[in-house]
Coordinates of C-alpha atoms in Angstrom, one line a residue:
M440 CA 4.9 -36.2 91.7
N441 CA 6.6 -33.6 93.9
D442 CA 4.5 -31.0 95.5
F443 CA 4.8 -27.3 94.5
I444 CA 7.2 -25.5 96.8
A445 CA 6.5 -21.8 97.2
I446 CA 9.4 -19.5 98.2
K447 CA 8.1 -16.9 100.6
N448 CA 11.3 -14.8 100.8
I449 CA 13.2 -14.9 97.6
Q450 CA 15.8 -12.4 98.8
E451 CA 16.8 -14.6 101.7
V452 CA 17.5 -17.5 99.3
I453 CA 19.6 -15.2 97.0
D454 CA 21.6 -14.0 99.9
R455 CA 22.4 -17.5 100.9
K456 CA 23.4 -18.6 97.4
V457 CA 27.1 -18.4 98.2
L458 CA 26.5 -21.1 100.8
L459 CA 24.8 -23.4 98.3
P460 CA 26.6 -22.9 94.9
T461 CA 24.9 -25.9 93.3
V462 CA 21.5 -24.5 93.6
V463 CA 20.3 -23.1 90.2
L464 CA 17.6 -20.5 90.1
W465 CA 15.1 -19.7 87.3
N466 CA 12.9 -16.7 87.2
R467 CA 10.3 -16.4 84.3
L468 CA 7.7 -13.8 83.8
E469 CA 4.7 -14.9 81.8
G470 CA 1.2 -13.7 81.2
R471 CA -1.7 -15.3 83.1
P472 CA -5.2 -15.0 81.6
R473 CA -8.0 -14.0 83.9
T474 CA -10.1 -16.8 82.7
K475 CA -9.5 -20.4 81.5
N476 CA -11.2 -19.6 78.2
F477 CA -8.8 -18.4 75.4
I478 CA -11.5 -17.8 72.7
R479 CA -11.8 -14.1 73.4
A480 CA -8.0 -13.6 73.5
L481 CA -7.7 -15.2 70.0
R482 CA -10.3 -12.9 68.5
A483 CA -7.8 -9.9 68.3
E484 CA -10.6 -7.5 69.2
I485 CA -10.3 -3.8 68.7
R486 CA -12.1 -1.0 70.4
D487 CA -12.6 1.4 67.5
P488 CA -13.1 -0.4 64.2
L489 CA -14.7 2.7 62.6
W490 CA -11.3 4.6 63.0
M491 CA -9.5 1.8 61.1
L492 CA -12.1 1.9 58.3
C493 CA -11.7 5.7 58.0
K494 CA -7.9 5.3 57.7
Q495 CA -8.4 2.6 55.0
W496 CA -10.7 5.0 53.2
Q497 CA -8.1 7.8 53.4
T498 CA -5.3 5.7 52.0
G499 CA -7.5 4.5 49.1
E500 CA -7.6 0.9 50.0
F501 CA -11.3 0.7 49.1
K502 CA -10.5 1.7 45.5
G503 CA -10.1 -1.8 44.1
D504 CA -11.6 -4.3 41.7
D505 CA -13.4 -7.4 42.8
A506 CA -10.7 -10.0 42.2
G507 CA -10.7 -13.7 43.0
S508 CA -7.9 -16.2 43.2
P509 CA -7.3 -18.2 40.1
I510 CA -8.3 -21.9 40.3
F511 CA -7.9 -23.0 36.6
A512 CA -5.7 -21.8 33.7
K513 CA -5.3 -22.8 30.1
V514 CA -2.3 -21.6 28.1
H515 CA -1.8 -21.6 24.3
M516 CA 2.0 -21.5 23.5
A517 CA 3.8 -21.6 20.2
T518 CA 7.3 -23.2 20.4
T519 CA 10.2 -23.7 18.0
E520 CA 13.8 -24.9 18.3
L521 CA 17.1 -23.4 17.3
T522 CA 18.4 -25.1 14.1
K523 CA 21.3 -23.0 12.9
Y524 CA 24.5 -21.4 14.4
Q525 CA 26.9 -19.0 12.7
P526 CA 30.2 -18.1 14.3
G527 CA 31.3 -14.6 13.2
D528 CA 31.4 -14.3 9.4
A529 CA 31.8 -18.1 8.8
A530 CA 29.3 -20.3 7.2
A531 CA 26.2 -21.4 9.1
Q532 CA 26.1 -24.8 10.5
D533 CA 23.6 -27.1 12.4
F534 CA 22.9 -26.0 15.9
D535 CA 24.7 -28.4 18.3
R536 CA 22.9 -29.5 21.5
S537 CA 25.5 -32.0 22.6
A538 CA 27.7 -29.2 24.1
P539 CA 27.0 -26.1 26.2
L540 CA 26.6 -22.9 24.1
E541 CA 29.5 -21.2 26.1
A542 CA 31.9 -23.9 24.9
I543 CA 30.7 -23.6 21.3
V544 CA 31.0 -19.8 21.2
E545 CA 34.1 -19.2 23.3
Q546 CA 36.3 -22.1 22.0
R547 CA 39.7 -21.0 20.9
P548 CA 42.6 -23.0 19.5
L549 CA 45.1 -24.1 22.1
P550 CA 48.6 -22.4 21.6
Y551 CA 51.2 -24.9 20.7
N552 CA 53.7 -22.6 18.9
G553 CA 54.7 -19.0 19.2
Q554 CA 57.6 -16.9 18.1
Q555 CA 59.4 -19.9 16.6
H556 CA 59.4 -22.0 19.7
I557 CA 57.0 -24.5 21.3
L558 CA 54.3 -23.7 23.8
S559 CA 52.1 -25.8 26.1
L560 CA 54.8 -28.3 27.0
D561 CA 52.5 -29.8 29.7
I562 CA 49.8 -30.8 27.2
R563 CA 52.5 -32.1 24.7
L564 CA 53.9 -34.4 27.4
L565 CA 50.4 -35.5 28.4
M566 CA 49.6 -36.5 24.8
G567 CA 53.0 -38.3 24.4
R568 CA 52.4 -40.3 27.6
Q569 CA 48.9 -41.3 26.4
W570 CA 50.3 -42.5 23.1
L571 CA 53.0 -44.6 24.8
K572 CA 50.4 -46.1 27.1
Y573 CA 48.4 -47.2 24.0
L574 CA 51.5 -48.8 22.6
Q575 CA 52.1 -50.6 25.9
S576 CA 48.6 -51.9 26.1
A577 CA 48.9 -53.3 22.5
G578 CA 52.1 -55.1 23.3
L579 CA 54.2 -52.7 21.3
S580 CA 56.3 -51.1 24.1
A581 CA 59.5 -52.1 22.2
L582 CA 58.7 -49.2 19.8
K583 CA 59.0 -46.6 22.6
P584 CA 62.7 -45.8 22.1
Q585 CA 62.1 -45.1 18.4
Y586 CA 59.3 -42.6 19.2
L587 CA 61.4 -40.9 21.8
Q588 CA 64.3 -40.4 19.3
H589 CA 62.1 -39.6 16.3
P590 CA 63.1 -36.2 14.9
S591 CA 59.4 -35.0 14.7
Y592 CA 58.5 -36.3 18.2
R593 CA 61.7 -35.7 20.1
I594 CA 61.8 -32.8 22.5
A595 CA 64.9 -30.9 21.6
E596 CA 67.2 -29.3 24.2
P597 CA 67.6 -25.6 23.7
D598 CA 71.0 -24.2 22.6
P599 CA 72.2 -21.6 25.2
A600 CA 74.4 -19.9 22.6
S601 CA 71.6 -19.4 20.1
R602 CA 69.6 -16.2 19.9
S603 CA 66.6 -17.9 18.5
D604 CA 66.5 -20.2 21.6
A605 CA 66.8 -17.2 24.0
F606 CA 63.1 -17.3 24.6
L607 CA 63.6 -20.7 26.1
T608 CA 66.9 -20.3 27.9
A609 CA 66.0 -16.9 29.3
H610 CA 63.7 -18.4 31.9
P611 CA 65.3 -21.0 34.3
A612 CA 62.2 -23.0 34.8
V613 CA 61.6 -23.4 31.1
W614 CA 65.3 -24.3 30.4
Q615 CA 65.3 -26.9 33.2
S616 CA 62.1 -28.5 32.0
L617 CA 63.2 -28.8 28.4
S618 CA 66.6 -30.1 29.3
A619 CA 65.1 -32.7 31.7
M620 CA 62.6 -34.0 29.0
A621 CA 65.0 -33.9 26.0
G622 CA 65.4 -37.5 24.8
R623 CA 63.3 -38.9 27.7
A624 CA 59.7 -37.9 26.7
M625 CA 57.7 -37.7 23.6
D626 CA 56.0 -34.7 22.0
G627 CA 52.4 -36.1 21.4
A628 CA 51.1 -32.9 19.9
N629 CA 53.4 -33.2 16.8
L630 CA 52.0 -36.7 16.3
Y631 CA 48.5 -35.5 16.4
F632 CA 49.2 -32.6 14.0
Y633 CA 50.9 -35.1 11.6
L634 CA 47.9 -37.4 11.6
K635 CA 45.4 -34.6 11.1
A636 CA 47.4 -32.9 8.3
D637 CA 46.7 -35.7 5.7
N638 CA 44.7 -38.9 5.7
S639 CA 47.6 -40.7 4.1
H640 CA 49.8 -40.1 7.2
H641 CA 50.3 -42.9 9.6
A642 CA 51.7 -43.1 13.1
Y643 CA 54.2 -45.7 12.0
D644 CA 55.8 -43.4 9.4
G645 CA 59.6 -43.3 10.0
I646 CA 59.3 -46.2 12.6
T647 CA 60.9 -49.6 11.9
L648 CA 58.4 -52.3 12.6
A649 CA 59.3 -56.0 13.3
N650 CA 56.0 -57.1 11.7
D651 CA 54.0 -55.5 9.0
G652 CA 50.9 -56.8 10.7
D653 CA 51.5 -54.1 13.4
K654 CA 50.5 -51.4 11.0
T655 CA 46.8 -52.2 11.3
T656 CA 47.1 -52.2 15.1
I657 CA 48.9 -48.8 15.1
D658 CA 46.3 -47.3 12.8
G659 CA 43.6 -48.4 15.2
L660 CA 45.6 -46.8 18.1
A661 CA 46.0 -43.6 16.1
G662 CA 42.3 -43.2 15.6
K663 CA 41.7 -43.9 19.3
F664 CA 44.4 -41.3 20.1
V665 CA 42.9 -38.6 18.0
Q666 CA 39.4 -39.2 19.4
W667 CA 40.8 -39.1 23.0
Y668 CA 42.5 -35.7 22.4
E669 CA 39.5 -34.1 20.7
Q670 CA 37.2 -35.2 23.6
L671 CA 39.8 -33.9 26.1
F672 CA 39.7 -30.3 24.8
Y673 CA 36.9 -28.5 23.0
Q674 CA 38.5 -26.3 20.3
P675 CA 37.6 -25.1 16.8
D676 CA 38.5 -27.4 13.9
Q677 CA 41.1 -25.5 11.9
G678 CA 39.6 -22.2 12.9
Q679 CA 36.2 -22.8 11.2
N680 CA 34.1 -22.5 14.4
D681 CA 36.1 -19.6 15.9
A682 CA 33.7 -16.7 16.8
W683 CA 36.4 -14.4 18.1
L684 CA 36.9 -11.1 16.4
P685 CA 40.4 -9.8 17.0
Q686 CA 39.6 -6.3 15.6
Q687 CA 36.9 -5.8 18.3
L688 CA 38.2 -8.1 21.1
E689 CA 34.9 -9.8 21.5
Y690 CA 32.8 -12.7 20.2
Q691 CA 30.2 -12.4 17.5
F692 CA 27.7 -15.1 16.5
A693 CA 24.1 -15.7 15.4
V694 CA 21.5 -18.3 15.9
S695 CA 18.2 -18.9 14.1
A696 CA 15.0 -20.9 14.3
P697 CA 12.1 -21.4 11.9
Q698 CA 9.0 -19.4 12.8
H699 CA 5.7 -19.1 10.8
G700 CA 7.3 -20.3 7.6
A701 CA 10.2 -17.9 7.8
E702 CA 13.5 -17.7 9.8
K703 CA 13.9 -15.8 13.1
I704 CA 17.5 -14.7 13.5
M705 CA 19.1 -13.5 16.7
T706 CA 22.6 -12.1 16.8
A707 CA 25.1 -11.4 19.5
E708 CA 27.6 -8.7 18.3
E709 CA 29.3 -7.9 21.6
Y710 CA 29.7 -10.9 23.8
Y711 CA 32.8 -10.7 26.0
Q712 CA 31.4 -11.1 29.6
G713 CA 32.0 -14.8 30.1
R714 CA 28.4 -15.4 31.1
L715 CA 26.1 -16.2 28.2
D716 CA 22.3 -15.9 28.3
W717 CA 19.3 -14.4 26.6
Y718 CA 20.3 -10.8 27.1
N719 CA 23.4 -11.2 24.9
L720 CA 21.2 -11.7 21.8
D721 CA 19.0 -9.3 19.8
V722 CA 16.4 -10.0 17.2
D723 CA 17.6 -9.0 13.7
P724 CA 14.6 -8.4 11.4
A725 CA 16.9 -7.2 8.6
R726 CA 18.4 -10.6 8.0
K727 CA 16.1 -13.1 6.4
S728 CA 18.2 -16.3 6.6
L729 CA 21.6 -17.5 7.8
G730 CA 21.9 -19.7 4.7
G731 CA 22.3 -23.5 4.5
D732 CA 19.8 -26.2 5.1
S733 CA 17.3 -25.9 8.0
G734 CA 17.5 -29.6 8.8
N735 CA 14.4 -30.9 10.6
P736 CA 12.7 -27.9 12.1
V737 CA 10.6 -28.5 15.2
E738 CA 7.8 -26.0 15.3
G739 CA 4.3 -26.3 16.7
A740 CA 1.7 -25.0 19.1
T741 CA 0.5 -26.5 22.4
T742 CA -2.6 -25.9 24.5
L743 CA -2.4 -27.2 28.1
S744 CA -4.5 -26.8 31.2
F745 CA -3.2 -26.2 34.7
F746 CA -4.1 -25.6 38.3
P747 CA -2.3 -22.4 39.3
T748 CA -0.1 -22.6 42.4
A749 CA 0.7 -19.7 44.7
I750 CA 4.4 -18.7 44.5
Q751 CA 6.3 -18.9 47.8
F752 CA 9.6 -17.4 48.6
E753 CA 11.7 -17.0 51.8
G754 CA 10.7 -14.2 54.0
M755 CA 7.2 -13.6 52.4
P756 CA 4.4 -12.6 54.8
N757 CA 2.3 -15.6 55.9
T758 CA -1.4 -15.3 55.0
R759 CA -2.5 -17.0 58.3
W760 CA -3.0 -14.7 61.3
W761 CA -1.3 -16.7 64.0
T762 CA 1.6 -18.1 61.9
F763 CA 5.1 -16.8 62.3
E764 CA 7.4 -16.5 59.2
E765 CA 10.8 -18.2 59.2
G766 CA 13.7 -15.9 59.8
K767 CA 16.0 -16.9 56.9
T768 CA 15.1 -13.8 55.0
N769 CA 14.1 -10.9 57.2
F770 CA 12.9 -7.9 55.1
G771 CA 12.5 -6.0 58.4
D772 CA 16.2 -6.3 59.1
I773 CA 17.1 -4.4 55.9
K774 CA 18.6 -1.0 56.6
P775 CA 18.4 1.0 53.3
D776 CA 20.1 4.3 52.9
T777 CA 18.3 7.5 51.8
T778 CA 19.3 6.8 48.1
D779 CA 18.3 3.1 48.0
I780 CA 15.0 3.7 46.3
N781 CA 15.2 0.4 44.4
K782 CA 15.7 -1.5 47.7
L783 CA 12.7 0.1 49.2
L784 CA 10.6 -0.7 46.2
L785 CA 11.7 -4.3 46.3
M786 CA 10.8 -4.6 49.9
E787 CA 7.3 -3.1 49.3
F788 CA 6.8 -5.3 46.3
G789 CA 7.8 -8.4 48.2
L790 CA 5.7 -7.6 51.3
V791 CA 2.5 -6.0 49.9
Y792 CA 2.1 -8.1 46.7
A793 CA 3.5 -11.4 47.9
N794 CA 0.3 -13.3 47.6
D795 CA -0.6 -11.9 44.1
W796 CA 1.7 -14.2 42.1
F797 CA 0.8 -17.7 40.9
L798 CA 2.8 -20.3 39.0
V799 CA 1.7 -22.0 35.8
P800 CA 4.4 -24.7 35.1
F801 CA 5.4 -25.3 31.5
Q802 CA 8.4 -27.4 30.6
L803 CA 10.5 -26.5 27.6
P804 CA 13.6 -28.1 26.0
V805 CA 16.8 -26.2 26.0
G806 CA 17.6 -24.4 22.8
S807 CA 14.0 -23.4 22.1
I808 CA 11.9 -20.3 21.7
A809 CA 8.5 -20.1 23.4
D810 CA 5.8 -17.5 22.6
V811 CA 2.7 -17.3 24.8
Q812 CA -0.2 -16.7 22.4
G813 CA -2.6 -16.3 25.3
L814 CA -3.6 -17.4 28.8
A815 CA -7.1 -18.0 29.9
V816 CA -7.6 -17.9 33.7
T817 CA -10.7 -18.8 35.6
N818 CA -11.1 -17.4 39.2
V819 CA -13.2 -18.5 42.1
F820 CA -16.1 -16.4 41.0
G821 CA -16.3 -18.4 37.7
E822 CA -15.0 -15.5 35.6
R823 CA -12.8 -16.3 32.7
I824 CA -10.1 -13.7 31.9
W825 CA -7.9 -13.6 28.8
V826 CA -4.3 -12.5 29.9
T827 CA -1.9 -11.2 27.3
A828 CA 1.9 -10.5 27.7
S829 CA 2.7 -7.6 29.9
G830 CA 5.6 -6.4 27.7
S831 CA 3.6 -6.2 24.5
G832 CA 3.4 -3.0 22.6
S833 CA 5.9 -0.7 20.9
D834 CA 9.6 -1.6 21.3
E835 CA 10.6 2.0 21.8
N836 CA 7.9 2.8 24.4
W837 CA 9.9 4.0 27.5
Q838 CA 7.0 3.0 29.8
R839 CA 7.1 -0.6 28.6
W840 CA 8.8 -3.0 31.1
A841 CA 9.2 -6.7 30.7
M842 CA 11.5 -9.5 31.9
Y843 CA 13.5 -11.9 29.6
N844 CA 12.4 -10.1 26.4
L845 CA 14.8 -9.8 23.5
S846 CA 15.5 -6.4 22.0
V847 CA 14.9 -5.7 18.4
K848 CA 17.7 -4.2 16.3
G849 CA 17.2 -1.3 14.1
S850 CA 16.0 2.3 14.4
N851 CA 12.4 1.6 13.4
D852 CA 9.6 1.7 16.0
V853 CA 8.4 -1.9 15.7
R854 CA 6.4 -4.2 17.9
A855 CA 8.2 -5.7 20.9
D856 CA 9.3 -9.3 20.8
T857 CA 7.6 -11.1 23.8
S858 CA 9.0 -14.5 23.1
L859 CA 11.2 -16.4 25.6
L860 CA 14.5 -17.7 24.5
L861 CA 15.9 -20.7 26.4
L862 CA 19.5 -21.1 25.5
P863 CA 21.5 -24.4 26.3
T864 CA 23.8 -22.8 28.8
V865 CA 25.2 -23.9 32.1
P866 CA 24.8 -22.0 35.5
K867 CA 28.4 -22.3 36.6
I868 CA 31.8 -22.5 34.9
Q869 CA 35.1 -23.2 36.6
E870 CA 37.8 -20.8 35.4
G871 CA 41.5 -21.3 35.7
K872 CA 44.2 -18.8 36.3
P873 CA 44.7 -16.5 33.3
L874 CA 47.1 -18.0 30.8
E875 CA 47.4 -14.6 29.1
E876 CA 46.5 -11.1 30.4
L877 CA 46.6 -8.1 28.2
W878 CA 45.9 -4.5 29.1
F879 CA 45.2 -1.8 26.5
V880 CA 45.8 1.7 27.9
R881 CA 45.8 5.2 26.5
D882 CA 49.0 7.2 26.9
E883 CA 48.1 10.9 26.5
V884 CA 51.7 12.0 26.8
A885 CA 52.9 9.8 23.9
N886 CA 49.5 10.3 22.2
M887 CA 49.1 6.6 21.4
V888 CA 47.7 3.3 22.8
W889 CA 49.8 0.6 24.4
G890 CA 49.1 -3.1 24.6
I891 CA 50.7 -4.1 27.9
E892 CA 51.3 -7.9 28.3
K893 CA 50.8 -8.3 32.0
N894 CA 51.0 -12.1 31.8
I895 CA 52.6 -14.1 28.9
P896 CA 52.5 -17.9 28.3
L897 CA 55.7 -19.8 28.7
A898 CA 56.8 -23.0 26.9
T899 CA 56.0 -25.1 29.9
G900 CA 52.3 -24.2 29.8
R901 CA 52.4 -21.8 32.7
S902 CA 52.4 -18.0 32.6
K903 CA 54.7 -15.3 33.9
P904 CA 54.5 -11.6 34.4
G905 CA 55.4 -9.8 31.2
N906 CA 57.8 -7.2 32.7
E907 CA 59.7 -10.0 34.5
A908 CA 59.9 -12.1 31.4
G909 CA 61.1 -9.1 29.4
R910 CA 63.9 -8.4 31.7
E911 CA 65.0 -12.0 31.8
L912 CA 65.0 -12.1 28.0
F913 CA 67.0 -8.9 27.6
S914 CA 69.6 -10.1 30.2
R915 CA 69.9 -13.4 28.3
L916 CA 70.5 -11.7 25.0
E917 CA 73.2 -9.6 26.6
S918 CA 74.9 -12.7 28.0
I919 CA 74.8 -14.3 24.5
L920 CA 76.3 -11.2 23.0
D921 CA 79.1 -11.3 25.6
G922 CA 79.8 -14.9 24.5
E923 CA 79.9 -13.9 20.9
I924 CA 82.3 -11.2 21.6
E925 CA 84.6 -13.6 23.5
G926 CA 84.3 -15.9 20.5
G927 CA 85.7 -13.3 18.1
L928 CA 82.8 -11.1 17.1
V929 CA 84.0 -7.8 15.8
V930 CA 82.6 -4.9 17.8
P931 CA 82.9 -1.4 16.4
D932 CA 85.1 0.9 18.4
I933 CA 83.4 3.6 20.3
P934 CA 85.3 6.9 20.2
E935 CA 86.3 8.6 23.3
A936 CA 83.8 11.3 24.3
S937 CA 85.0 14.5 25.8
A938 CA 81.7 16.2 26.1
A939 CA 79.7 16.1 29.4
I940 CA 76.4 15.6 27.7
R941 CA 75.0 13.3 25.0
Y942 CA 72.1 13.3 22.6
Q943 CA 69.6 10.4 22.9
L944 CA 67.3 9.9 20.0
M945 CA 64.7 7.8 21.9
Q946 CA 64.2 6.5 25.4
G947 CA 63.3 2.9 25.6
V948 CA 60.2 1.3 27.2
P949 CA 59.7 -2.1 28.8
E950 CA 59.6 -5.0 26.4
N951 CA 56.1 -6.0 27.4
W952 CA 54.7 -2.6 26.1
I953 CA 53.6 -3.1 22.5
P954 CA 52.7 0.1 20.7
M955 CA 49.4 0.5 18.9
I956 CA 49.8 3.4 16.5
P957 CA 46.9 5.3 14.9
V958 CA 46.6 4.9 11.1
H959 CA 43.9 6.2 8.7
L960 CA 41.4 3.8 7.2
D961 CA 41.7 3.1 3.6
N962 CA 40.3 5.9 1.4
N963 CA 39.4 7.9 4.5
N964 CA 41.1 10.9 5.9
R965 CA 39.2 11.3 9.1
E966 CA 38.6 7.9 10.7
I967 CA 41.5 6.0 12.2
Q968 CA 42.2 2.6 13.6
L969 CA 45.0 1.2 15.7
Q970 CA 47.7 -0.9 14.1
R971 CA 50.2 -3.1 16.0
A972 CA 53.7 -1.8 15.7
S973 CA 57.1 -2.7 17.2
M974 CA 59.8 -1.1 19.4
P975 CA 63.4 -1.7 18.6
R976 CA 65.4 -3.8 21.0
I977 CA 68.7 -1.9 21.4
I978 CA 71.5 -3.8 23.1
L979 CA 74.5 -1.5 23.7
G980 CA 77.5 -2.8 21.9
D981 CA 75.6 -5.1 19.5
P982 CA 76.9 -4.7 15.9
N983 CA 73.8 -6.3 14.5
P984 CA 70.8 -4.1 13.5
P985 CA 68.3 -3.8 16.3
E986 CA 65.6 -6.4 16.3
K987 CA 61.9 -5.6 16.5
I988 CA 60.2 -6.6 19.8
K989 CA 57.3 -8.8 18.9
P990 CA 54.4 -9.6 21.3
R991 CA 54.5 -12.9 23.1
T992 CA 50.8 -13.3 23.9
V993 CA 48.6 -15.2 21.4
L994 CA 46.0 -12.5 21.6
L995 CA 48.4 -9.8 20.4
R996 CA 50.3 -12.0 17.9
Q997 CA 47.3 -12.1 15.6
G998 CA 48.6 -12.8 12.1
L999 CA 52.3 -12.9 13.0
D1000 CA 52.6 -16.7 13.1
Q1001 CA 51.1 -17.2 9.6
Q1002 CA 53.3 -18.2 6.7
T1003 CA 53.1 -14.7 5.5
P1004 CA 52.9 -12.4 8.5
Q1005 CA 49.8 -10.1 8.5
P1006 CA 49.3 -6.8 10.2
Y1007 CA 46.9 -6.5 13.1
F1008 CA 44.3 -3.7 13.4
L1009 CA 42.1 -2.8 16.3
H1010 CA 39.1 -0.5 16.2
E1011 CA 40.0 2.7 18.0
E1012 CA 36.7 3.0 19.8
E1013 CA 37.3 -0.4 21.5
V1014 CA 39.8 1.3 23.8
P1015 CA 38.1 3.9 26.1
R1016 CA 39.9 6.2 28.4
A1017 CA 39.5 3.7 31.3
G1018 CA 41.3 1.1 29.2
I1019 CA 40.4 -2.6 28.8
Q1020 CA 41.7 -5.8 30.3
V1021 CA 41.6 -9.0 28.2
T1022 CA 42.3 -12.4 29.7
Q1023 CA 42.5 -15.8 28.2
A1024 CA 42.1 -18.8 30.5
Y1025 CA 41.0 -22.4 30.5
Q1026 CA 37.3 -23.1 31.3
R1027 CA 35.7 -26.3 32.6
T1028 CA 32.1 -27.3 33.1
R1029 CA 29.8 -30.3 33.1
W1030 CA 26.9 -30.7 30.7
N1031 CA 23.5 -32.1 31.4
N1032 CA 24.5 -35.6 30.4
G1033 CA 27.5 -35.6 32.8
Q1034 CA 30.1 -35.0 30.1
V1035 CA 33.0 -32.7 31.0
F1036 CA 34.0 -29.9 28.6
C1037 CA 37.3 -28.0 28.7
W1038 CA 38.1 -25.1 26.4
L1039 CA 40.1 -22.0 26.2
G1040 CA 38.0 -18.8 26.4
V1041 CA 38.6 -15.0 26.4
K1042 CA 37.0 -12.5 28.7
K1043 CA 37.1 -8.7 28.5
Q1044 CA 36.5 -6.1 31.2
T1045 CA 37.2 -2.5 32.1
S1046 CA 40.8 -1.7 33.1
R1047 CA 42.3 0.8 35.6
G1048 CA 42.5 4.0 33.5
E1049 CA 45.3 5.7 31.5
G1050 CA 49.0 5.0 31.8
S1051 CA 52.3 6.5 30.9
S1052 CA 55.2 4.6 29.3
G1053 CA 57.8 7.3 29.8
L1054 CA 58.5 7.2 26.0
A1055 CA 60.4 10.4 25.0
F1056 CA 62.4 11.5 22.0
D1057 CA 65.3 13.9 21.4
R1058 CA 66.7 14.0 24.9
V1059 CA 69.9 15.6 26.1
K1060 CA 71.4 13.5 29.0
P1061 CA 74.7 13.5 30.8
V1062 CA 77.4 11.1 29.6
N1063 CA 77.6 7.9 31.6
Q1064 CA 81.3 7.2 32.0
R1065 CA 80.9 3.8 33.5
L1066 CA 78.7 2.7 30.6
R1067 CA 81.2 4.0 28.0
H1068 CA 84.1 2.1 29.7
A1069 CA 82.0 -1.1 29.9
L1070 CA 81.2 -0.9 26.2
R1071 CA 84.8 -0.3 25.3
G1072 CA 85.7 -3.3 27.5
R1073 CA 83.1 -5.4 25.7

């Protein structure tokens, strides 16, 4: 062991450091106790304990109850499970625990057709490839050319001279995709719809088989194909499970559970946030039953004993004197502003009352309701205390505060509901890019509401900005009109105008702006609602009557694609001055058994305020000579 070397003149060594650059110096200041005994230093002695006692008396710290730490607890809890689910105004059904509740509530039918042309070409091709794989695996690959050329399953190439196909040929990416797949790929969605339309339909209908024994094989493949698709996407069966309310642009559903021989009903009337939990539901005492059979209700009471455990969280003060807290959460590093009262209260609550919370574990299955009937706690002094719910009392008492409690619907002052609702939801959902984006804005100048299609779905399955798609469609219709004129279409002659000004009846708006005009409710002269209307598509030089511009988003085309088109009404109070933004996108999550669920869901949020379309009537404008000559040339 080397002997200790004392440096008598440290300044001399520092001055000579340039001559010896490899020499490293350390200099540390540390306390040195006067004695070798550390007992007194660890006592943390103070000189004036009476002064500290007086300060404690002044701050009221002596005004407390004798309280001991809990060492034993016994809880009596009544539990019941959800048995019914009702989407919107549809009939009630059995509560399904095999899927997350978000997928059950938010599921929407996938768009496959719109405005007389196909949509979701990517999914159609995916389904077609899957069916051809099934045929190949069964040794029936020789049937592939027949399915590719079948009139129902063949992807048709759009006609560039047809106005009805202008929605396809107006966008280059869509036109190229359809032309590339025409005659080379199969439309699997049409096969699925054909099989689901009637039980008597078979996948080999219209197909020439070499052997009649292949019919049994193809029927087995058809059942496998239908099951594969329905597991791939979670969507309502023929609209029966659709909880979406187009008139309010939100979801509405109800769940119920048996309780004390009756039925406890909880309703969600305004769900649109995309995150579903207990706070979206309210207890509805006015409804007695959702109808239908209750199945096998699971209701009972349980009494269990526990050893309470102190709650710990990051950054909480340690109870030991000479123990340092970890620095992951440092409450002392928080720098609140003068208005951050809530932040200061949270800091005080976490620092002062950190050791006053204890945990009594109790496991519950998802989709259940738990009601703590009472909690008996025994402390270190042997005292037994009966603890009741902190949020009990009147539901309208403004001083009542509780966590995770459901609100009670109605105007009556009733007893608060202190039960705990544990819904079968997931903590995280992956959301894709919006397939549709719709803005509802108020236009004070035009005194109406506009539905602006910010993003519209294309036939390929992708989306495109609505204003860009509208310009492309209008340009395509103009080029088709030019081709019709060259083919001999009679165009009315436009007389030569000698005036310098002209009268314009109405000024146009972009094609992605759909008007929502106010109309009176039936038998009511005061209340109004918004009805979807249409703007005319005016193409200069077109001898045909102007067409009505129809929306291209599924959300705004409500009722248009039915056999008999139906009007669409929207409640006027659903569109505030700030406007609303509605998006429809694919959702994906994984359930507790590892199964993946994909569905199409809608979300609504506040928009960016009012807007102006520039719509004007009865305008006097100068004559555009170049436009007049162009029309005469056309």
